[in-house]
PDB file of C-alpha atoms and ligand atoms in Angstrom:
ATOM      1  CA  UNK A   1      -9.570  -7.945  -9.508  1.00  0.00           C
ATOM      2  CA  UNK A   2      -5.388  -7.606 -11.343  1.00  0.00           C
ATOM      3  CA  UNK A   3      -3.515 -10.774 -12.662  1.00  0.00           C
ATOM      4  CA  UNK A   4      -0.367 -10.618 -14.450  1.00  0.00           C
ATOM      5  CA  UNK A   5       1.363 -14.149 -15.125  1.00  0.00           C
ATOM      6  CA  UNK A   6       4.844 -14.003 -16.850  1.00  0.00           C
ATOM      7  CA  UNK A   7       4.712 -10.155 -18.393  1.00  0.00           C
ATOM      8  CA  UNK A   8       7.271  -9.381 -20.911  1.00  0.00           C
ATOM      9  CA  UNK A   9       7.593  -6.202 -22.597  1.00  0.00           C
ATOM     10  CA  UNK A  10      10.124  -4.249 -24.531  1.00  0.00           C
ATOM     11  CA  UNK A  11      11.467  -0.818 -25.306  1.00  0.00           C
ATOM     12  CA  UNK A  12      13.494  -2.607 -28.493  1.00  0.00           C
ATOM     13  CA  UNK A  13      16.297  -4.172 -27.085  1.00  0.00           C
ATOM     14  CA  UNK A  14      15.906  -3.374 -23.723  1.00  0.00           C
ATOM     15  CA  UNK A  15      13.181  -5.848 -21.646  1.00  0.00           C
ATOM     16  CA  UNK A  16      12.436  -3.681 -18.696  1.00  0.00           C
ATOM     17  CA  UNK A  17       9.808  -6.242 -17.463  1.00  0.00           C
ATOM     18  CA  UNK A  18      11.628  -9.969 -17.767  1.00  0.00           C
ATOM     19  CA  UNK A  19       8.602 -11.739 -16.653  1.00  0.00           C
ATOM     20  CA  UNK A  20       6.200 -10.838 -13.749  1.00  0.00           C
ATOM     21  CA  UNK A  21       4.219 -12.056 -12.153  1.00  0.00           C
ATOM     22  CA  UNK A  22       1.049 -11.460  -9.683  1.00  0.00           C
ATOM     23  CA  UNK A  23      -1.937 -10.141  -8.500  1.00  0.00           C
ATOM     24  CA  UNK A  24      -4.175  -7.956  -6.441  1.00  0.00           C
ATOM     25  CA  UNK A  25      -7.237  -9.341  -4.971  1.00  0.00           C
ATOM     26  CA  UNK A  26     -10.250  -7.311  -4.375  1.00  0.00           C
ATOM     27  CA  UNK A  27      -9.958  -4.767  -1.825  1.00  0.00           C
ATOM     28  CA  UNK A  28      -6.235  -6.044  -1.468  1.00  0.00           C
ATOM     29  CA  UNK A  29      -4.100  -2.610  -1.216  1.00  0.00           C
ATOM     30  CA  UNK A  30      -0.791  -4.552  -3.106  1.00  0.00           C
ATOM     31  CA  UNK A  31       2.223  -1.736  -2.897  1.00  0.00           C
ATOM     32  CA  UNK A  32       5.025  -1.850  -5.181  1.00  0.00           C
ATOM     33  CA  UNK A  33       8.773  -0.270  -4.434  1.00  0.00           C
ATOM     34  CA  UNK A  34      11.973  -0.361  -6.129  1.00  0.00           C
ATOM     35  CA  UNK A  35      14.418   1.832  -7.928  1.00  0.00           C
ATOM     36  CA  UNK A  36      14.114   3.968 -10.988  1.00  0.00           C
ATOM     37  CA  UNK A  37      14.040   2.726 -13.569  1.00  0.00           C
ATOM     38  CA  UNK A  38      12.684  -1.033 -12.065  1.00  0.00           C
ATOM     39  CA  UNK A  39       9.498  -0.684 -14.426  1.00  0.00           C
ATOM     40  CA  UNK A  40       7.261   0.651 -12.104  1.00  0.00           C
ATOM     41  CA  UNK A  41       5.520   2.395 -14.668  1.00  0.00           C
ATOM     42  CA  UNK A  42       5.388  -0.190 -16.871  1.00  0.00           C
ATOM     43  CA  UNK A  43       3.978  -2.366 -14.857  1.00  0.00           C
ATOM     44  CA  UNK A  44       0.901  -0.017 -13.786  1.00  0.00           C
ATOM     45  CA  UNK A  45       0.153   1.157 -17.638  1.00  0.00           C
ATOM     46  CA  UNK A  46       0.483  -2.343 -18.380  1.00  0.00           C
ATOM     47  CA  UNK A  47      -2.387  -3.373 -16.677  1.00  0.00           C
ATOM     48  CA  UNK A  48      -4.931   0.214 -17.778  1.00  0.00           C
ATOM     49  CA  UNK A  49      -3.706  -0.115 -21.444  1.00  0.00           C
ATOM     50  CA  UNK A  50      -1.556   2.421 -21.908  1.00  0.00           C
ATOM     51  CA  UNK A  51       1.296  -0.114 -22.504  1.00  0.00           C
ATOM     52  CA  UNK A  52       1.332  -2.996 -24.754  1.00  0.00           C
ATOM     53  CA  UNK A  53       3.641  -6.557 -23.874  1.00  0.00           C
ATOM     54  CA  UNK A  54       4.321  -8.495 -26.226  1.00  0.00           C
ATOM     55  CA  UNK A  55       4.308 -12.132 -23.745  1.00  0.00           C
ATOM     56  CA  UNK A  56       3.013 -13.250 -21.065  1.00  0.00           C
ATOM     57  CA  UNK A  57      -1.760 -12.300 -19.846  1.00  0.00           C
ATOM     58  CA  UNK A  58      -2.707  -8.666 -18.121  1.00  0.00           C
ATOM     59  CA  UNK A  59      -6.221  -9.371 -16.848  1.00  0.00           C
ATOM     60  CA  UNK A  60      -8.519  -7.507 -15.324  1.00  0.00           C
ATOM     61  CA  UNK A  61     -11.723  -8.733 -13.254  1.00  0.00           C
ATOM     62  CA  UNK A  62     -10.603 -11.957 -15.694  1.00  0.00           C
ATOM     63  CA  UNK A  63     -10.728  -9.183 -19.301  1.00  0.00           C
ATOM     64  CA  UNK A  64      -7.662  -9.220 -21.100  1.00  0.00           C
ATOM     65  CA  UNK A  65      -5.950  -6.316 -21.285  1.00  0.00           C
ATOM     66  CA  UNK A  66      -5.293  -5.878 -24.834  1.00  0.00           C
ATOM     67  CA  UNK A  67      -3.969  -1.939 -26.164  1.00  0.00           C
ATOM     68  CA  UNK A  68      -5.315  -2.007 -29.124  1.00  0.00           C
ATOM     69  CA  UNK A  69      -8.475  -4.215 -28.409  1.00  0.00           C
ATOM     70  CA  UNK A  70     -12.061  -2.612 -28.414  1.00  0.00           C
ATOM     71  CA  UNK A  71     -12.020  -3.420 -25.268  1.00  0.00           C
ATOM     72  CA  UNK A  72      -9.761  -1.000 -23.721  1.00  0.00           C
ATOM     73  CA  UNK A  73     -11.889   1.674 -22.748  1.00  0.00           C
ATOM     74  CA  UNK A  74     -13.960  -0.838 -20.545  1.00  0.00           C
ATOM     75  CA  UNK A  75     -10.749  -2.412 -19.121  1.00  0.00           C
ATOM     76  CA  UNK A  76      -9.720   1.957 -18.088  1.00  0.00           C
ATOM     77  CA  UNK A  77     -13.114   2.417 -16.610  1.00  0.00           C
ATOM     78  CA  UNK A  78     -12.470   0.152 -14.015  1.00  0.00           C
ATOM     79  CA  UNK A  79      -8.959   0.742 -13.802  1.00  0.00           C
ATOM     80  CA  UNK A  80      -8.909   4.187 -13.319  1.00  0.00           C
ATOM     81  CA  UNK A  81      -4.992   5.927 -12.416  1.00  0.00           C
ATOM     82  CA  UNK A  82      -3.364   8.405 -10.197  1.00  0.00           C
ATOM     83  CA  UNK A  83      -0.922   9.771 -11.837  1.00  0.00           C
ATOM     84  CA  UNK A  84       2.251  11.713  -9.957  1.00  0.00           C
ATOM     85  CA  UNK A  85       2.293  15.124 -11.430  1.00  0.00           C
ATOM     86  CA  UNK A  86      -1.289  14.862 -11.293  1.00  0.00           C
ATOM     87  CA  UNK A  87      -2.062  15.398 -15.003  1.00  0.00           C
ATOM     88  CA  UNK A  88      -5.234  17.888 -14.695  1.00  0.00           C
ATOM     89  CA  UNK A  89      -7.214  20.044 -16.944  1.00  0.00           C
ATOM     90  CA  UNK A  90      -4.739  23.392 -16.772  1.00  0.00           C
ATOM     91  CA  UNK A  91      -8.185  25.358 -17.698  1.00  0.00           C
ATOM     92  CA  UNK A  92     -10.721  23.565 -16.670  1.00  0.00           C
ATOM     93  CA  UNK A  93     -11.719  24.160 -12.396  1.00  0.00           C
ATOM     94  CA  UNK A  94     -11.349  21.424  -9.907  1.00  0.00           C
ATOM     95  CA  UNK A  95     -14.695  19.911 -10.337  1.00  0.00           C
ATOM     96  CA  UNK A  96     -14.606  20.435 -14.260  1.00  0.00           C
ATOM     97  CA  UNK A  97     -11.831  17.984 -14.409  1.00  0.00           C
ATOM     98  CA  UNK A  98     -13.888  15.915 -12.039  1.00  0.00           C
ATOM     99  CA  UNK A  99     -17.177  15.497 -14.266  1.00  0.00           C
ATOM    100  CA  UNK A 100     -14.821  15.181 -17.696  1.00  0.00           C
ATOM    101  CA  UNK A 101     -14.779  11.490 -17.333  1.00  0.00           C
ATOM    102  CA  UNK A 102     -18.127  10.935 -16.274  1.00  0.00           C
ATOM    103  CA  UNK A 103     -20.034  12.950 -18.478  1.00  0.00           C
ATOM    104  CA  UNK A 104     -16.862  12.355 -21.557  1.00  0.00           C
ATOM    105  CA  UNK A 105     -16.468   8.794 -21.674  1.00  0.00           C
ATOM    106  CA  UNK A 106     -19.664   7.065 -19.478  1.00  0.00           C
ATOM    107  CA  UNK A 107     -21.873   9.189 -19.940  1.00  0.00           C
ATOM    108  CA  UNK A 108     -23.711  10.390 -17.471  1.00  0.00           C
ATOM    109  CA  UNK A 109     -25.909  12.761 -17.017  1.00  0.00           C
ATOM    110  CA  UNK A 110     -24.224  16.410 -16.667  1.00  0.00           C
ATOM    111  CA  UNK A 111     -26.300  16.789 -13.032  1.00  0.00           C
ATOM    112  CA  UNK A 112     -25.570  13.437 -11.188  1.00  0.00           C
ATOM    113  CA  UNK A 113     -21.872  14.235 -12.252  1.00  0.00           C
ATOM    114  CA  UNK A 114     -21.835  17.873 -11.347  1.00  0.00           C
ATOM    115  CA  UNK A 115     -23.835  16.515  -7.637  1.00  0.00           C
ATOM    116  CA  UNK A 116     -21.107  13.340  -7.656  1.00  0.00           C
ATOM    117  CA  UNK A 117     -18.679  15.757  -8.690  1.00  0.00           C
ATOM    118  CA  UNK A 118     -19.128  17.422  -5.386  1.00  0.00           C
ATOM    119  CA  UNK A 119     -19.828  14.960  -2.651  1.00  0.00           C
ATOM    120  CA  UNK A 120     -16.362  13.414  -4.282  1.00  0.00           C
ATOM    121  CA  UNK A 121     -14.999  17.080  -3.547  1.00  0.00           C
ATOM    122  CA  UNK A 122     -15.774  16.981  -0.102  1.00  0.00           C
ATOM    123  CA  UNK A 123     -15.315  13.113   0.575  1.00  0.00           C
ATOM    124  CA  UNK A 124     -11.252  14.084  -0.639  1.00  0.00           C
ATOM    125  CA  UNK A 125     -10.991  17.719   1.324  1.00  0.00           C
ATOM    126  CA  UNK A 126     -11.196  19.902  -1.036  1.00  0.00           C
ATOM    127  CA  UNK A 127     -15.209  21.240  -0.385  1.00  0.00           C
ATOM    128  CA  UNK A 128     -14.710  24.638  -1.275  1.00  0.00           C
ATOM    129  CA  UNK A 129     -12.968  24.159  -3.616  1.00  0.00           C
ATOM    130  CA  UNK A 130     -14.770  23.051  -6.304  1.00  0.00           C
ATOM    131  CA  UNK A 131     -14.812  26.724  -8.919  1.00  0.00           C
ATOM    132  CA  UNK A 132     -10.469  27.511  -7.762  1.00  0.00           C
ATOM    133  CA  UNK A 133      -8.189  26.960 -11.231  1.00  0.00           C
ATOM    134  CA  UNK A 134      -5.317  24.088 -10.773  1.00  0.00           C
ATOM    135  CA  UNK A 135      -3.063  26.356 -10.836  1.00  0.00           C
ATOM    136  CA  UNK A 136      -4.538  28.397  -7.411  1.00  0.00           C
ATOM    137  CA  UNK A 137      -4.645  25.013  -5.425  1.00  0.00           C
ATOM    138  CA  UNK A 138      -1.014  24.078  -4.309  1.00  0.00           C
ATOM    139  CA  UNK A 139       0.220  20.627  -5.037  1.00  0.00           C
ATOM    140  CA  UNK A 140      -1.778  18.764  -2.373  1.00  0.00           C
ATOM    141  CA  UNK A 141      -5.088  19.977  -2.810  1.00  0.00           C
ATOM    142  CA  UNK A 142      -4.236  19.751  -6.989  1.00  0.00           C
ATOM    143  CA  UNK A 143      -3.347  15.780  -6.482  1.00  0.00           C
ATOM    144  CA  UNK A 144      -6.886  15.508  -4.147  1.00  0.00           C
ATOM    145  CA  UNK A 145      -8.742  16.549  -7.270  1.00  0.00           C
ATOM    146  CA  UNK A 146      -6.196  13.902  -9.278  1.00  0.00           C
ATOM    147  CA  UNK A 147      -8.246  11.075  -6.971  1.00  0.00           C
ATOM    148  CA  UNK A 148     -11.628  12.949  -6.680  1.00  0.00           C
ATOM    149  CA  UNK A 149     -11.238  12.168 -10.709  1.00  0.00           C
ATOM    150  CA  UNK A 150     -10.589   9.051 -10.824  1.00  0.00           C
ATOM    151  CA  UNK A 151     -13.393   8.116  -8.638  1.00  0.00           C
ATOM    152  CA  UNK A 152     -15.799  10.121 -10.253  1.00  0.00           C
ATOM    153  CA  UNK A 153     -14.949   6.962 -12.993  1.00  0.00           C
ATOM    154  CA  UNK A 154     -16.343   4.271 -10.216  1.00  0.00           C
ATOM    155  CA  UNK A 155     -14.058   2.121 -11.255  1.00  0.00           C
ATOM    156  CA  UNK A 156     -13.455  -1.092  -9.171  1.00  0.00           C
ATOM    157  CA  UNK A 157      -9.451   0.044  -9.013  1.00  0.00           C
ATOM    158  CA  UNK A 158      -7.250   2.638  -8.395  1.00  0.00           C
ATOM    159  CA  UNK A 159      -3.715   2.205  -9.189  1.00  0.00           C
ATOM    160  CA  UNK A 160      -1.735   5.305  -7.828  1.00  0.00           C
ATOM    161  CA  UNK A 161       2.459   5.874 -10.146  1.00  0.00           C
ATOM    162  CA  UNK A 162       5.077   7.426  -7.205  1.00  0.00           C
ATOM    163  CA  UNK A 163       1.149  10.324  -6.047  1.00  0.00           C
ATOM    164  CA  UNK A 164       3.317  11.585  -2.775  1.00  0.00           C
ATOM    165  CA  UNK A 165       6.763  11.933  -5.045  1.00  0.00           C
ATOM    166  CA  UNK A 166       6.339  15.066  -6.840  1.00  0.00           C
ATOM    167  CA  UNK A 167       4.937  17.147  -3.581  1.00  0.00           C
ATOM    168  CA  UNK A 168       6.102  18.859  -1.033  1.00  0.00           C
ATOM    169  CA  UNK A 169       7.191  17.200   2.293  1.00  0.00           C
ATOM    170  CA  UNK A 170       4.205  19.154   4.022  1.00  0.00           C
ATOM    171  CA  UNK A 171       2.009  18.238   1.592  1.00  0.00           C
ATOM    172  CA  UNK A 172       1.823  14.787   1.922  1.00  0.00           C
ATOM    173  CA  UNK A 173       0.697  13.632   5.049  1.00  0.00           C
ATOM    174  CA  UNK A 174      -3.034  15.034   3.720  1.00  0.00           C
ATOM    175  CA  UNK A 175      -3.177  12.758  -0.014  1.00  0.00           C
ATOM    176  CA  UNK A 176      -1.851   9.632   2.379  1.00  0.00           C
ATOM    177  CA  UNK A 177      -4.580  10.662   4.473  1.00  0.00           C
ATOM    178  CA  UNK A 178      -7.205  10.565   1.807  1.00  0.00           C
ATOM    179  CA  UNK A 179      -4.830   7.380  -0.075  1.00  0.00           C
ATOM    180  CA  UNK A 180      -5.775   5.651   3.995  1.00  0.00           C
ATOM    181  CA  UNK A 181      -9.255   6.576   4.440  1.00  0.00           C
ATOM    182  CA  UNK A 182     -10.026   4.661   0.765  1.00  0.00           C
ATOM    183  CA  UNK A 183      -7.843   1.797   1.624  1.00  0.00           C
ATOM    184  CA  UNK A 184      -9.835   1.945   4.658  1.00  0.00           C
ATOM    185  CA  UNK A 185     -13.410   2.195   2.632  1.00  0.00           C
ATOM    186  CA  UNK A 186     -11.938  -1.677   0.563  1.00  0.00           C
ATOM    187  CA  UNK A 187     -11.034   0.208  -2.617  1.00  0.00           C
ATOM    188  CA  UNK A 188      -8.315  -2.241  -4.676  1.00  0.00           C
ATOM    189  CA  UNK A 189      -5.260  -0.338  -4.939  1.00  0.00           C
ATOM    190  CA  UNK A 190      -1.549  -0.770  -6.940  1.00  0.00           C
ATOM    191  CA  UNK A 191       0.357   1.230  -5.171  1.00  0.00           C
ATOM    192  CA  UNK A 192       3.826   2.303  -6.881  1.00  0.00           C
ATOM    193  CA  UNK A 193       5.649   4.903  -4.000  1.00  0.00           C
ATOM    194  CA  UNK A 194       8.614   5.179  -1.467  1.00  0.00           C
ATOM    195  CA  UNK A 195       6.125   6.346   1.298  1.00  0.00           C
ATOM    196  CA  UNK A 196       7.909   3.354   3.203  1.00  0.00           C
ATOM    197  CA  UNK A 197       5.347   3.938   6.937  1.00  0.00           C
ATOM    198  CA  UNK A 198       1.580   3.258   4.220  1.00  0.00           C
ATOM    199  CA  UNK A 199       3.030   1.019   2.694  1.00  0.00           C
ATOM    200  CA  UNK A 200       3.817  -0.706   5.700  1.00  0.00           C
ATOM    201  CA  UNK A 201       0.354   0.898   7.857  1.00  0.00           C
ATOM    202  CA  UNK A 202      -1.359   0.044   4.278  1.00  0.00           C
ATOM    203  CA  UNK A 203      -0.673  -2.897   2.290  1.00  0.00           C
ATOM    204  CA  UNK A 204      -1.381  -6.481   2.357  1.00  0.00           C
ATOM    205  CA  UNK A 205       0.872  -6.948   0.293  1.00  0.00           C
ATOM    206  CA  UNK A 206       4.361  -5.436  -1.084  1.00  0.00           C
ATOM    207  CA  UNK A 207       6.638  -6.306  -4.683  1.00  0.00           C
ATOM    208  CA  UNK A 208       9.890  -5.344  -4.364  1.00  0.00           C
ATOM    209  CA  UNK A 209      10.457  -4.277  -7.892  1.00  0.00           C
ATOM    210  CA  UNK A 210      14.361  -5.442  -9.222  1.00  0.00           C
ATOM    211  CA  UNK A 211      15.593  -4.680 -12.943  1.00  0.00           C
ATOM    212  CA  UNK A 212      11.362  -5.733 -14.508  1.00  0.00           C
ATOM    213  CA  UNK A 213      11.629  -8.745 -12.057  1.00  0.00           C
ATOM    214  CA  UNK A 214       9.441  -9.355  -9.456  1.00  0.00           C
ATOM    215  CA  UNK A 215      12.606  -9.304  -6.394  1.00  0.00           C
ATOM    216  CA  UNK A 216      10.414 -10.060  -3.459  1.00  0.00           C
ATOM    217  CA  UNK A 217       6.877 -10.498  -3.098  1.00  0.00           C
ATOM    218  CA  UNK A 218       5.423 -10.253   1.173  1.00  0.00           C
ATOM    219  CA  UNK A 219       2.689 -10.063   2.948  1.00  0.00           C
ATOM    220  CA  UNK A 220       2.884  -7.228   5.940  1.00  0.00           C
ATOM    221  CA  UNK A 221       0.855  -9.261   9.197  1.00  0.00           C
ATOM    222  CA  UNK A 222      -1.035  -5.921  10.882  1.00  0.00           C
ATOM    223  CA  UNK A 223      -0.380  -7.845  14.298  1.00  0.00           C
ATOM    224  CA  UNK A 224       2.999  -7.677  16.957  1.00  0.00           C
ATOM    225  CA  UNK A 225       4.737 -10.290  14.924  1.00  0.00           C
ATOM    226  CA  UNK A 226       3.885  -8.989  11.735  1.00  0.00           C
ATOM    227  CA  UNK A 227       5.276  -4.887  13.425  1.00  0.00           C
ATOM    228  CA  UNK A 228       7.875  -6.751  14.246  1.00  0.00           C
ATOM    229  CA  UNK A 229       9.492  -8.305  11.896  1.00  0.00           C
ATOM    230  CA  UNK A 230       8.796  -6.619   8.686  1.00  0.00           C
ATOM    231  CA  UNK A 231      10.215  -2.877  10.198  1.00  0.00           C
ATOM    232  CA  UNK A 232      13.398  -6.016  10.049  1.00  0.00           C
ATOM    233  CA  UNK A 233      13.049  -7.113   6.991  1.00  0.00           C
ATOM    234  CA  UNK A 234      12.227  -3.749   5.295  1.00  0.00           C
ATOM    235  CA  UNK A 235      16.019  -2.632   6.781  1.00  0.00           C
ATOM    236  CA  UNK A 236      13.645   0.345   9.017  1.00  0.00           C
ATOM    237  CA  UNK A 237      15.681  -1.081  11.915  1.00  0.00           C
ATOM    238  CA  UNK A 238      15.310   2.619  14.278  1.00  0.00           C
ATOM    239  CA  UNK A 239      10.780   2.663  13.194  1.00  0.00           C
ATOM    240  CA  UNK A 240      10.000   0.220  15.553  1.00  0.00           C
ATOM    241  CA  UNK A 241      12.990  -0.171  18.153  1.00  0.00           C
ATOM    242  CA  UNK A 242      10.751   1.150  20.143  1.00  0.00           C
ATOM    243  CA  UNK A 243       7.660  -1.285  19.802  1.00  0.00           C
ATOM    244  CA  UNK A 244      10.236  -4.107  19.830  1.00  0.00           C
ATOM    245  CA  UNK A 245      11.477  -3.424  22.560  1.00  0.00           C
ATOM    246  CA  UNK A 246       7.953  -3.319  24.357  1.00  0.00           C
ATOM    247  CA  UNK A 247       7.208  -6.856  23.249  1.00  0.00           C
ATOM    248  CA  UNK A 248      10.656  -7.735  24.066  1.00  0.00           C
ATOM    249  CA  UNK A 249       9.979  -6.630  28.492  1.00  0.00           C
ATOM    250  CA  UNK A 250       6.537  -8.301  27.543  1.00  0.00           C
ATOM    251  CA  UNK A 251       7.663 -11.712  26.095  1.00  0.00           C
ATOM    252  CA  UNK A 252      11.293 -11.574  28.641  1.00  0.00           C
ATOM    253  CA  UNK A 253       8.780 -10.784  31.852  1.00  0.00           C
ATOM    254  CA  UNK A 254       6.782 -14.165  32.318  1.00  0.00           C
ATOM    255  CA  UNK A 255      10.418 -15.782  31.177  1.00  0.00           C
ATOM    256  CA  UNK A 256      12.189 -13.624  34.382  1.00  0.00           C
ATOM    257  CA  UNK A 257       8.887 -15.189  36.924  1.00  0.00           C
ATOM    258  CA  UNK A 258       9.744 -18.716  35.718  1.00  0.00           C
ATOM    259  CA  UNK A 259      13.682 -18.701  36.265  1.00  0.00           C
ATOM    260  CA  UNK A 260      13.119 -16.742  39.612  1.00  0.00           C
ATOM    261  CA  UNK A 261      10.457 -20.108  40.810  1.00  0.00           C
ATOM    262  CA  UNK A 262      12.678 -22.346  39.723  1.00  0.00           C
ATOM    263  CA  UNK A 263      15.973 -20.981  41.843  1.00  0.00           C
ATOM    264  CA  UNK A 264      13.353 -20.727  44.438  1.00  0.00           C
ATOM    265  CA  UNK A 265      12.557 -24.304  44.145  1.00  0.00           C
ATOM    266  CA  UNK A 266      16.466 -24.987  42.955  1.00  0.00           C
ATOM    267  CA  UNK A 267      17.646 -23.590  46.454  1.00  0.00           C
ATOM    268  CA  UNK A 268      15.147 -25.584  48.792  1.00  0.00           C
ATOM    269  CA  UNK A 269      15.250 -28.681  47.459  1.00  0.00           C
ATOM    270  CA  UNK A 270      19.403 -27.763  48.425  1.00  0.00           C
ATOM    271  CA  UNK A 271      18.068 -27.114  51.921  1.00  0.00           C
ATOM    272  CA  UNK A 272      16.829 -29.779  52.239  1.00  0.00           C
ATOM    273  CA  UNK A 273      18.861 -32.066  53.931  1.00  0.00           C
ATOM    274  CA  UNK A 274      20.794 -29.779  55.732  1.00  0.00           C
ATOM    275  CA  UNK A 275      16.562 -28.855  57.507  1.00  0.00           C
ATOM    276  CA  UNK A 276      16.558 -32.694  57.997  1.00  0.00           C
ATOM    277  CA  UNK A 277      19.673 -33.249  59.642  1.00  0.00           C
ATOM    278  CA  UNK A 278      19.353 -29.524  62.233  1.00  0.00           C
ATOM    279  CA  UNK A 279      15.424 -31.707  63.180  1.00  0.00           C
ATOM    280  CA  UNK A 280      17.202 -35.040  63.518  1.00  0.00           C
ATOM    281  CA  UNK A 281      19.143 -32.785  66.298  1.00  0.00           C
ATOM    282  CA  UNK A 282      17.215 -30.955  67.838  1.00  0.00           C
ATOM    283  CA  UNK A 283      15.090 -34.376  68.722  1.00  0.00           C
ATOM    284  CA  UNK A 284      18.270 -35.949  69.937  1.00  0.00           C
ATOM    285  CA  UNK A 285      19.404 -33.849  72.244  1.00  0.00           C
ATOM    286  CA  UNK A 286      15.363 -33.284  73.129  1.00  0.00           C
TER     287      UNK A 286
HETATM  288  N1  ATP B 301       7.947   5.003 -23.815  1.00  0.00           N
HETATM  289  C1  ATP B 301       9.849   4.544 -23.586  1.00  0.00           C
HETATM  290  N2  ATP B 301       9.905   3.804 -24.545  1.00  0.00           N
HETATM  291  C2  ATP B 301      11.632   3.605 -23.996  1.00  0.00           C
HETATM  292  N3  ATP B 301      11.993   3.409 -22.791  1.00  0.00           N
HETATM  293  C3  ATP B 301      11.754   3.403 -22.152  1.00  0.00           C
HETATM  294  C4  ATP B 301       9.814   4.100 -21.626  1.00  0.00           C
HETATM  295  N4  ATP B 301       9.326   4.590 -20.942  1.00  0.00           N
HETATM  296  C5  ATP B 301      10.556   3.766 -20.142  1.00  0.00           C
HETATM  297  N5  ATP B 301      10.967   3.118 -19.976  1.00  0.00           N
HETATM  298  C6  ATP B 301      12.330   2.915 -19.844  1.00  0.00           C
HETATM  299  O1  ATP B 301      12.271   0.752 -19.374  1.00  0.00           O
HETATM  300  C7  ATP B 301      12.720   0.759 -17.511  1.00  0.00           C
HETATM  301  C8  ATP B 301      10.878   1.051 -16.759  1.00  0.00           C
HETATM  302  O2  ATP B 301      11.241   3.057 -16.588  1.00  0.00           O
HETATM  303  P1  ATP B 301       9.238   2.704 -15.982  1.00  0.00           P
HETATM  304  O3  ATP B 301       9.241   4.202 -15.795  1.00  0.00           O
HETATM  305  O4  ATP B 301       8.852   2.069 -15.697  1.00  0.00           O
HETATM  306  O5  ATP B 301      10.787   2.441 -14.718  1.00  0.00           O
HETATM  307  P2  ATP B 301       9.984   3.232 -13.014  1.00  0.00           P
HETATM  308  O6  ATP B 301      10.762   1.368 -12.380  1.00  0.00           O
HETATM  309  O7  ATP B 301       8.573   4.063 -12.689  1.00  0.00           O
HETATM  310  O8  ATP B 301      11.388   4.521 -12.271  1.00  0.00           O
HETATM  311  P3  ATP B 301      10.943   5.697 -12.093  1.00  0.00           P
HETATM  312  O9  ATP B 301      11.485   5.057 -10.053  1.00  0.00           O
HETATM  313  O10 ATP B 301      12.279   6.219 -12.015  1.00  0.00           O
HETATM  314  O11 ATP B 301       9.653   6.402 -12.348  1.00  0.00           O
HETATM  315  C9  ATP B 301      13.578   2.001 -17.665  1.00  0.00           C
HETATM  316  O12 ATP B 301      14.956   2.055 -18.363  1.00  0.00           O
HETATM  317  C10 ATP B 301      13.332   3.164 -19.117  1.00  0.00           C
HETATM  318  O13 ATP B 301      13.861   4.607 -18.975  1.00  0.00           O
HETATM  319 MG1   MG B 302       7.538   5.766 -12.212  1.00  0.00          MG
END
């Protein structure tokens, strides 16, 4: 669905992407994690053609993304982007923000766009907020309008650039649960985030960036083995401690049982000669 092959990008003398190779398959959720300035946003911007690159290939559904190309508008309708700071039009209502793209870019009939706009606002938990302006909404609600706006373009994939990092902690959960639901519905997602719990629960793969390079790239295993190892790999030891102790206990039970059995058998063998001697003694005295 999305492929980056040895992508290089510089701002003047500052090479910010030093040969990035990564991919996102259909219905896959890939999280990008890394320190500030490592090139995470630049990757997303190259994928939807907001930024050009000097070498390598960025492909969306097999089409090369080139900023100057006439195909760029088509690519942007395939790949929507959700930004850290929502980027809603402040003078338009939530619904107007959502229907803007379908009407003006995709040339959909206004009535259809409005009907789907209402559906999408309901989907992100904002059914009653269609007529509210961004200033009348909380940060979390604005971000959910931005997600509805991204969905309105009926994209093949959505790029998220730290969608919760500008939010107060109590508003993060609602946005993440909307994203979790999208992932469950099979949306292809490339997500720059610092939310490790979200990444661990939802991502099928994680890309660690460092200074313009992919430092580590790994799969998440959503099973007991993966739950055991990934928190350790990610350094969130306390996170999985309870689960690990439970796993240890379960694994240890059969081992302890086997040891007890062996010990009993060994004692039995050791006692055999004694019992034989006892039997002989009894026979002799009888
Ligand atoms: N338009 C630009 N002009 C010049 N330099 C830029 C531009 N955009 C980004 N950079 C530089 O490119 C590098 C990577 O920036 P990028 O925004 O991709 O990092 P990031 O990993 O997303 O960081 P953060 O976590 O802070 O968002 C940084 O050194 C940044 O200063
Ligand atoms: Mg960034």
